[in-house]
Amino acid sequence: MQRNSRFAVGVHATALALIAQTQRKGKPVTSNAIAAMVGVHPVHVRRVLGTLREAGLVESQPGPLGGWELSRQPSEISLYDIYLALEPELPFEMPARAPEACCRFAPDLPQVLADVMDDAKRALQQHLSSVTLEQIVGWQWDARSDDTARQSCSNLDKTGKPSSNGTLGIQS
Amino acid sequence: MQRNSRFAVGVHATALALIAQTQRKGKPVTSNAIAAMVGVHPVHVRRVLGTLREAGLVESQPGPLGGWELSRQPSEISLYDIYLALEPELPFEMPARAPEACCRFAPDLPQVLADVMDDAKRALQQHLSSVTLEQIVGWQWDARSDDTARQSCSNLDKTGKPSSNGTLGIQS
DNA sequence: AGAACCGTAACCATAGTAGTTACGAATACC
DNA sequence: GGTATTCGTAACTACTATGGTTACGGTTCT
């Protein structure tokens, strides 16, 4: 646990959803499969992806053939979209402060600092906006072409079932 | 409280230390004065600045004429230096994961995601490294020249004494 | 009907943040 | 030397965020 992982989980999960869309048409990835591959609890996956659904990035289907799919073109989903949907604000927020706290000494410092933090947020936003899910999965294909054989992992959707062992073998 | 404010406090405090150095030579800012202006508890200021001292960014002196001073040229202290000293890592860290969790489906995705996150961190680092304390305080002088009169704030070092009212009038 | 999904609420353990108190050490001033 | 002022730090506390876990209900496919 610990250290906010929603963004990482969101990116990982949506990337897996996209890969699934192109790999096995008609059968979207399930929360359990994502959870097993990302290494978190299925409920957490649903919570994160549920938030992304509210933002219009993904869709879910219940039932035996259910799971998660992107609801936009992968080229239209940037890391910034995912971040913004999952986190209330970018890092480098100046904490709200009582204005009378500063004095003759440095009356404008709070505003200058707020501007500096805004610059940092803008730089970050710019970078995150420039990376799309389509690119990420593309890089993944590139990397994969260099690969040798991999061990198979049959019946992926079944793995990570909470009732099986409960911990998924994840250590804190 | 809440939302990690160490970075903001560190930047604010060091900027005030620099302003003090150039404003009232020989009399560094005290933790109490910084705490009052930043809006946090003096002990918290000492904790944050204590960490920055370990990183070699500031120095402290005890006693009636004591307080905090920069131990480097302000042009040699960047926001990245302050961030790195106060936080164990930049945001956008991929959580450590068991390697066997991923499978044939997307074996290289974890590495690709780690690279993507590294890119984000690099972009952030680049921006933070480009801003120095000297610049920040310079902007503050610029803004100040536009100012009209300000109310004075006599005996700043005394304000914010915990024994006075305990809360400093700070609301959560 | 039953199995396999998602949807959510509820509860809990853990950990990080910062306020608060307390006491000790160093320094300046009388 | 005594006192006031400052930093240094440990200890305790309250609050909050995070995410694991369980439980139960609703859909959809077979």
PDB file of C-alpha atoms in Angstrom, chain B:
ATOM      1  CA  MET B   1      -3.718  20.194   7.397  1.00  0.00           C
ATOM      2  CA  GLN B   2      -3.325  17.565   4.723  1.00  0.00           C
ATOM      3  CA  ARG B   3      -1.851  17.517   1.277  1.00  0.00           C
ATOM      4  CA  ASN B   4       1.899  17.388   1.584  1.00  0.00           C
ATOM      5  CA  SER B   5       3.072  20.953   2.005  1.00  0.00           C
ATOM      6  CA  ARG B   6       6.737  20.386   2.700  1.00  0.00           C
ATOM      7  CA  PHE B   7       7.858  21.561  -0.699  1.00  0.00           C
ATOM      8  CA  ALA B   8       5.747  24.696  -0.553  1.00  0.00           C
ATOM      9  CA  VAL B   9       6.925  25.422   2.965  1.00  0.00           C
ATOM     10  CA  GLY B  10      10.535  24.803   2.004  1.00  0.00           C
ATOM     11  CA  VAL B  11      10.415  27.158  -0.953  1.00  0.00           C
ATOM     12  CA  HIS B  12       8.567  29.805   0.969  1.00  0.00           C
ATOM     13  CA  ALA B  13      10.905  29.591   3.934  1.00  0.00           C
ATOM     14  CA  THR B  14      14.108  29.705   1.933  1.00  0.00           C
ATOM     15  CA  ALA B  15      12.798  32.623  -0.082  1.00  0.00           C
ATOM     16  CA  LEU B  16      12.084  34.459   3.157  1.00  0.00           C
ATOM     17  CA  ALA B  17      15.561  33.609   4.418  1.00  0.00           C
ATOM     18  CA  LEU B  18      17.046  35.074   1.276  1.00  0.00           C
ATOM     19  CA  ILE B  19      14.936  38.204   1.506  1.00  0.00           C
ATOM     20  CA  ALA B  20      15.978  38.589   5.118  1.00  0.00           C
ATOM     21  CA  GLN B  21      19.628  38.247   4.199  1.00  0.00           C
ATOM     22  CA  THR B  22      19.410  41.109   1.765  1.00  0.00           C
ATOM     23  CA  GLN B  23      16.986  43.190   3.813  1.00  0.00           C
ATOM     24  CA  ARG B  24      18.317  43.175   7.332  1.00  0.00           C
ATOM     25  CA  LYS B  25      21.895  42.071   7.269  1.00  0.00           C
ATOM     26  CA  GLY B  26      23.161  40.173  10.266  1.00  0.00           C
ATOM     27  CA  LYS B  27      19.734  39.221  11.555  1.00  0.00           C
ATOM     28  CA  PRO B  28      18.496  35.977  10.013  1.00  0.00           C
ATOM     29  CA  VAL B  29      14.811  35.015  10.060  1.00  0.00           C
ATOM     30  CA  THR B  30      13.595  32.928  12.955  1.00  0.00           C
ATOM     31  CA  SER B  31      11.407  29.865  12.740  1.00  0.00           C
ATOM     32  CA  ASN B  32       8.645  31.770  14.466  1.00  0.00           C
ATOM     33  CA  ALA B  33       8.693  34.559  11.911  1.00  0.00           C
ATOM     34  CA  ILE B  34       8.689  32.105   9.034  1.00  0.00           C
ATOM     35  CA  ALA B  35       5.914  30.095  10.651  1.00  0.00           C
ATOM     36  CA  ALA B  36       3.752  33.173  11.019  1.00  0.00           C
ATOM     37  CA  MET B  37       4.254  34.219   7.416  1.00  0.00           C
ATOM     38  CA  VAL B  38       3.899  30.766   5.912  1.00  0.00           C
ATOM     39  CA  GLY B  39       0.997  29.847   8.144  1.00  0.00           C
ATOM     40  CA  VAL B  40       2.321  26.679   9.724  1.00  0.00           C
ATOM     41  CA  HIS B  41       3.695  25.659  13.089  1.00  0.00           C
ATOM     42  CA  PRO B  42       7.240  26.773  14.037  1.00  0.00           C
ATOM     43  CA  VAL B  43       8.216  23.200  14.803  1.00  0.00           C
ATOM     44  CA  HIS B  44       7.156  22.214  11.334  1.00  0.00           C
ATOM     45  CA  VAL B  45       9.322  24.973   9.905  1.00  0.00           C
ATOM     46  CA  ARG B  46      12.297  23.665  11.856  1.00  0.00           C
ATOM     47  CA  ARG B  47      11.628  20.164  10.670  1.00  0.00           C
ATOM     48  CA  VAL B  48      11.497  21.208   7.032  1.00  0.00           C
ATOM     49  CA  LEU B  49      14.480  23.536   7.241  1.00  0.00           C
ATOM     50  CA  GLY B  50      16.345  20.944   9.269  1.00  0.00           C
ATOM     51  CA  THR B  51      15.998  18.592   6.324  1.00  0.00           C
ATOM     52  CA  LEU B  52      17.235  21.316   3.987  1.00  0.00           C
ATOM     53  CA  ARG B  53      20.194  21.862   6.277  1.00  0.00           C
ATOM     54  CA  GLU B  54      21.116  18.201   5.990  1.00  0.00           C
ATOM     55  CA  ALA B  55      21.082  18.726   2.242  1.00  0.00           C
ATOM     56  CA  GLY B  56      23.462  21.651   2.621  1.00  0.00           C
ATOM     57  CA  LEU B  57      21.014  24.302   1.443  1.00  0.00           C
ATOM     58  CA  VAL B  58      20.593  26.336   4.629  1.00  0.00           C
ATOM     59  CA  GLU B  59      22.317  26.930   7.947  1.00  0.00           C
ATOM     60  CA  SER B  60      20.904  27.699  11.346  1.00  0.00           C
ATOM     61  CA  GLN B  61      22.209  29.590  14.342  1.00  0.00           C
ATOM     62  CA  PRO B  62      20.850  29.272  17.864  1.00  0.00           C
ATOM     63  CA  GLY B  63      20.582  32.104  20.317  1.00  0.00           C
ATOM     64  CA  PRO B  64      18.982  35.516  20.423  1.00  0.00           C
ATOM     65  CA  LEU B  65      20.503  36.547  17.108  1.00  0.00           C
ATOM     66  CA  GLY B  66      19.933  33.162  15.608  1.00  0.00           C
ATOM     67  CA  GLY B  67      17.748  32.039  12.740  1.00  0.00           C
ATOM     68  CA  TRP B  68      18.045  30.666   9.243  1.00  0.00           C
ATOM     69  CA  GLU B  69      20.278  31.621   6.336  1.00  0.00           C
ATOM     70  CA  LEU B  70      21.081  30.174   2.954  1.00  0.00           C
ATOM     71  CA  SER B  71      24.385  28.373   2.828  1.00  0.00           C
ATOM     72  CA  ARG B  72      24.740  28.703  -0.943  1.00  0.00           C
ATOM     73  CA  GLN B  73      24.381  31.430  -3.471  1.00  0.00           C
ATOM     74  CA  PRO B  74      20.667  31.839  -4.256  1.00  0.00           C
ATOM     75  CA  SER B  75      21.494  31.337  -7.918  1.00  0.00           C
ATOM     76  CA  GLU B  76      22.816  27.906  -6.961  1.00  0.00           C
ATOM     77  CA  ILE B  77      19.615  26.728  -5.273  1.00  0.00           C
ATOM     78  CA  SER B  78      16.929  25.453  -7.619  1.00  0.00           C
ATOM     79  CA  LEU B  79      13.432  24.273  -6.863  1.00  0.00           C
ATOM     80  CA  TYR B  80      14.613  20.813  -7.766  1.00  0.00           C
ATOM     81  CA  ASP B  81      17.271  20.957  -5.049  1.00  0.00           C
ATOM     82  CA  ILE B  82      14.587  21.802  -2.518  1.00  0.00           C
ATOM     83  CA  TYR B  83      12.190  19.177  -3.798  1.00  0.00           C
ATOM     84  CA  LEU B  84      14.803  16.461  -3.843  1.00  0.00           C
ATOM     85  CA  ALA B  85      15.867  17.246  -0.306  1.00  0.00           C
ATOM     86  CA  LEU B  86      12.335  17.144   1.071  1.00  0.00           C
ATOM     87  CA  GLU B  87      10.652  14.341  -0.851  1.00  0.00           C
ATOM     88  CA  PRO B  88      11.885  10.800  -1.242  1.00  0.00           C
ATOM     89  CA  GLU B  89      10.931  10.734  -4.909  1.00  0.00           C
ATOM     90  CA  LEU B  90       9.269  12.651  -7.670  1.00  0.00           C
ATOM     91  CA  PRO B  91       5.619  11.891  -8.375  1.00  0.00           C
ATOM     92  CA  PHE B  92       4.766   9.448 -11.160  1.00  0.00           C
ATOM     93  CA  GLU B  93       6.623   6.592  -9.634  1.00  0.00           C
ATOM     94  CA  MET B  94       5.459   3.204 -10.812  1.00  0.00           C
ATOM     95  CA  PRO B  95       4.762   1.055  -7.777  1.00  0.00           C
ATOM     96  CA  ALA B  96       7.169  -1.857  -7.458  1.00  0.00           C
ATOM     97  CA  ARG B  97       5.504  -5.020  -8.721  1.00  0.00           C
ATOM     98  CA  ALA B  98       6.076  -8.681  -8.865  1.00  0.00           C
ATOM     99  CA  PRO B  99       7.402  -9.417 -12.360  1.00  0.00           C
ATOM    100  CA  GLU B 100       5.472 -12.629 -12.805  1.00  0.00           C
ATOM    101  CA  ALA B 101       2.127 -10.831 -12.574  1.00  0.00           C
ATOM    102  CA  CYS B 102       2.100  -9.839 -16.227  1.00  0.00           C
ATOM    103  CA  CYS B 103       1.944 -12.444 -18.887  1.00  0.00           C
ATOM    104  CA  ARG B 104       1.857 -13.233 -22.595  1.00  0.00           C
ATOM    105  CA  PHE B 105      -0.824 -10.673 -23.000  1.00  0.00           C
ATOM    106  CA  ALA B 106       1.392  -7.647 -22.519  1.00  0.00           C
ATOM    107  CA  PRO B 107       4.745  -8.767 -21.214  1.00  0.00           C
ATOM    108  CA  ASP B 108       6.520  -5.512 -21.941  1.00  0.00           C
ATOM    109  CA  LEU B 109       3.869  -3.109 -20.780  1.00  0.00           C
ATOM    110  CA  PRO B 110       5.355  -2.672 -17.286  1.00  0.00           C
ATOM    111  CA  GLN B 111       8.686  -1.594 -18.734  1.00  0.00           C
ATOM    112  CA  VAL B 112       7.023   0.741 -21.225  1.00  0.00           C
ATOM    113  CA  LEU B 113       4.962   2.305 -18.458  1.00  0.00           C
ATOM    114  CA  ALA B 114       8.044   2.733 -16.302  1.00  0.00           C
ATOM    115  CA  ASP B 115       9.716   4.525 -19.173  1.00  0.00           C
ATOM    116  CA  VAL B 116       6.682   6.734 -19.678  1.00  0.00           C
ATOM    117  CA  MET B 117       6.675   7.673 -16.014  1.00  0.00           C
ATOM    118  CA  ASP B 118      10.388   8.358 -16.156  1.00  0.00           C
ATOM    119  CA  ASP B 119       9.764  10.738 -19.013  1.00  0.00           C
ATOM    120  CA  ALA B 120       7.215  12.610 -16.953  1.00  0.00           C
ATOM    121  CA  LYS B 121       9.610  12.808 -14.039  1.00  0.00           C
ATOM    122  CA  ARG B 122      12.345  14.024 -16.340  1.00  0.00           C
ATOM    123  CA  ALA B 123      10.140  16.771 -17.726  1.00  0.00           C
ATOM    124  CA  LEU B 124       9.279  17.840 -14.218  1.00  0.00           C
ATOM    125  CA  GLN B 125      12.861  17.730 -13.045  1.00  0.00           C
ATOM    126  CA  GLN B 126      13.942  19.812 -15.991  1.00  0.00           C
ATOM    127  CA  HIS B 127      11.438  22.513 -15.183  1.00  0.00           C
ATOM    128  CA  LEU B 128      12.130  22.586 -11.466  1.00  0.00           C
ATOM    129  CA  SER B 129      15.855  22.726 -12.090  1.00  0.00           C
ATOM    130  CA  SER B 130      15.432  25.797 -14.247  1.00  0.00           C
ATOM    131  CA  VAL B 131      13.982  27.956 -11.492  1.00  0.00           C
ATOM    132  CA  THR B 132      16.289  29.315  -8.782  1.00  0.00           C
ATOM    133  CA  LEU B 133      15.642  31.074  -5.527  1.00  0.00           C
ATOM    134  CA  GLU B 134      17.406  34.095  -6.930  1.00  0.00           C
ATOM    135  CA  GLN B 135      14.861  34.320  -9.717  1.00  0.00           C
ATOM    136  CA  ILE B 136      11.918  33.892  -7.402  1.00  0.00           C
ATOM    137  CA  VAL B 137      13.025  36.644  -5.070  1.00  0.00           C
ATOM    138  CA  GLY B 138      13.830  38.799  -8.077  1.00  0.00           C
ATOM    139  CA  TRP B 139      10.277  38.433  -9.329  1.00  0.00           C
ATOM    140  CA  GLN B 140       9.101  39.309  -5.881  1.00  0.00           C
ATOM    141  CA  TRP B 141      11.004  42.598  -6.006  1.00  0.00           C
ATOM    142  CA  ASP B 142       9.504  43.304  -9.405  1.00  0.00           C
ATOM    143  CA  ALA B 143       6.006  42.744  -8.115  1.00  0.00           C
ATOM    144  CA  ARG B 144       6.737  44.792  -5.053  1.00  0.00           C
ATOM    145  CA  SER B 145       7.725  47.833  -7.044  1.00  0.00           C
ATOM    146  CA  ASP B 146       4.142  48.020  -8.253  1.00  0.00           C
ATOM    147  CA  ASP B 147       2.827  48.089  -4.747  1.00  0.00           C
ATOM    148  CA  THR B 148       1.211  50.803  -2.770  1.00  0.00           C
ATOM    149  CA  ALA B 149       1.746  51.225   0.944  1.00  0.00           C
ATOM    150  CA  ARG B 150       1.407  48.224   3.207  1.00  0.00           C
ATOM    151  CA  GLN B 151       0.477  47.993   6.793  1.00  0.00           C
ATOM    152  CA  SER B 152       3.465  47.404   9.023  1.00  0.00           C
ATOM    153  CA  CYS B 153       3.922  44.283  11.040  1.00  0.00           C
ATOM    154  CA  SER B 154       6.087  45.229  13.985  1.00  0.00           C
ATOM    155  CA  ASN B 155       8.082  42.742  15.968  1.00  0.00           C
ATOM    156  CA  LEU B 156       7.552  39.971  13.513  1.00  0.00           C
ATOM    157  CA  ASP B 157       9.697  37.470  15.381  1.00  0.00           C
ATOM    158  CA  LYS B 158       7.295  37.486  18.270  1.00  0.00           C
ATOM    159  CA  THR B 159       4.199  36.605  16.313  1.00  0.00           C
ATOM    160  CA  GLY B 160       3.118  33.068  16.107  1.00  0.00           C
ATOM    161  CA  LYS B 161       4.471  32.094  19.448  1.00  0.00           C
ATOM    162  CA  PRO B 162       2.765  28.813  20.283  1.00  0.00           C
ATOM    163  CA  SER B 163       2.239  29.847  23.864  1.00  0.00           C
ATOM    164  CA  SER B 164       0.257  32.912  22.868  1.00  0.00           C
ATOM    165  CA  ASN B 165      -2.886  31.353  21.533  1.00  0.00           C
ATOM    166  CA  GLY B 166      -1.790  27.991  20.273  1.00  0.00           C
ATOM    167  CA  THR B 167      -3.555  28.008  16.961  1.00  0.00           C
ATOM    168  CA  LEU B 168      -2.068  31.039  15.197  1.00  0.00           C
ATOM    169  CA  GLY B 169      -5.536  31.591  13.885  1.00  0.00           C
ATOM    170  CA  ILE B 170      -5.068  28.919  11.294  1.00  0.00           C
ATOM    171  CA  GLN B 171      -8.104  27.028  10.276  1.00  0.00           C
ATOM    172  CA  SER B 172      -7.865  23.618   8.694  1.00  0.00           C
TER     173      SER B 172
END
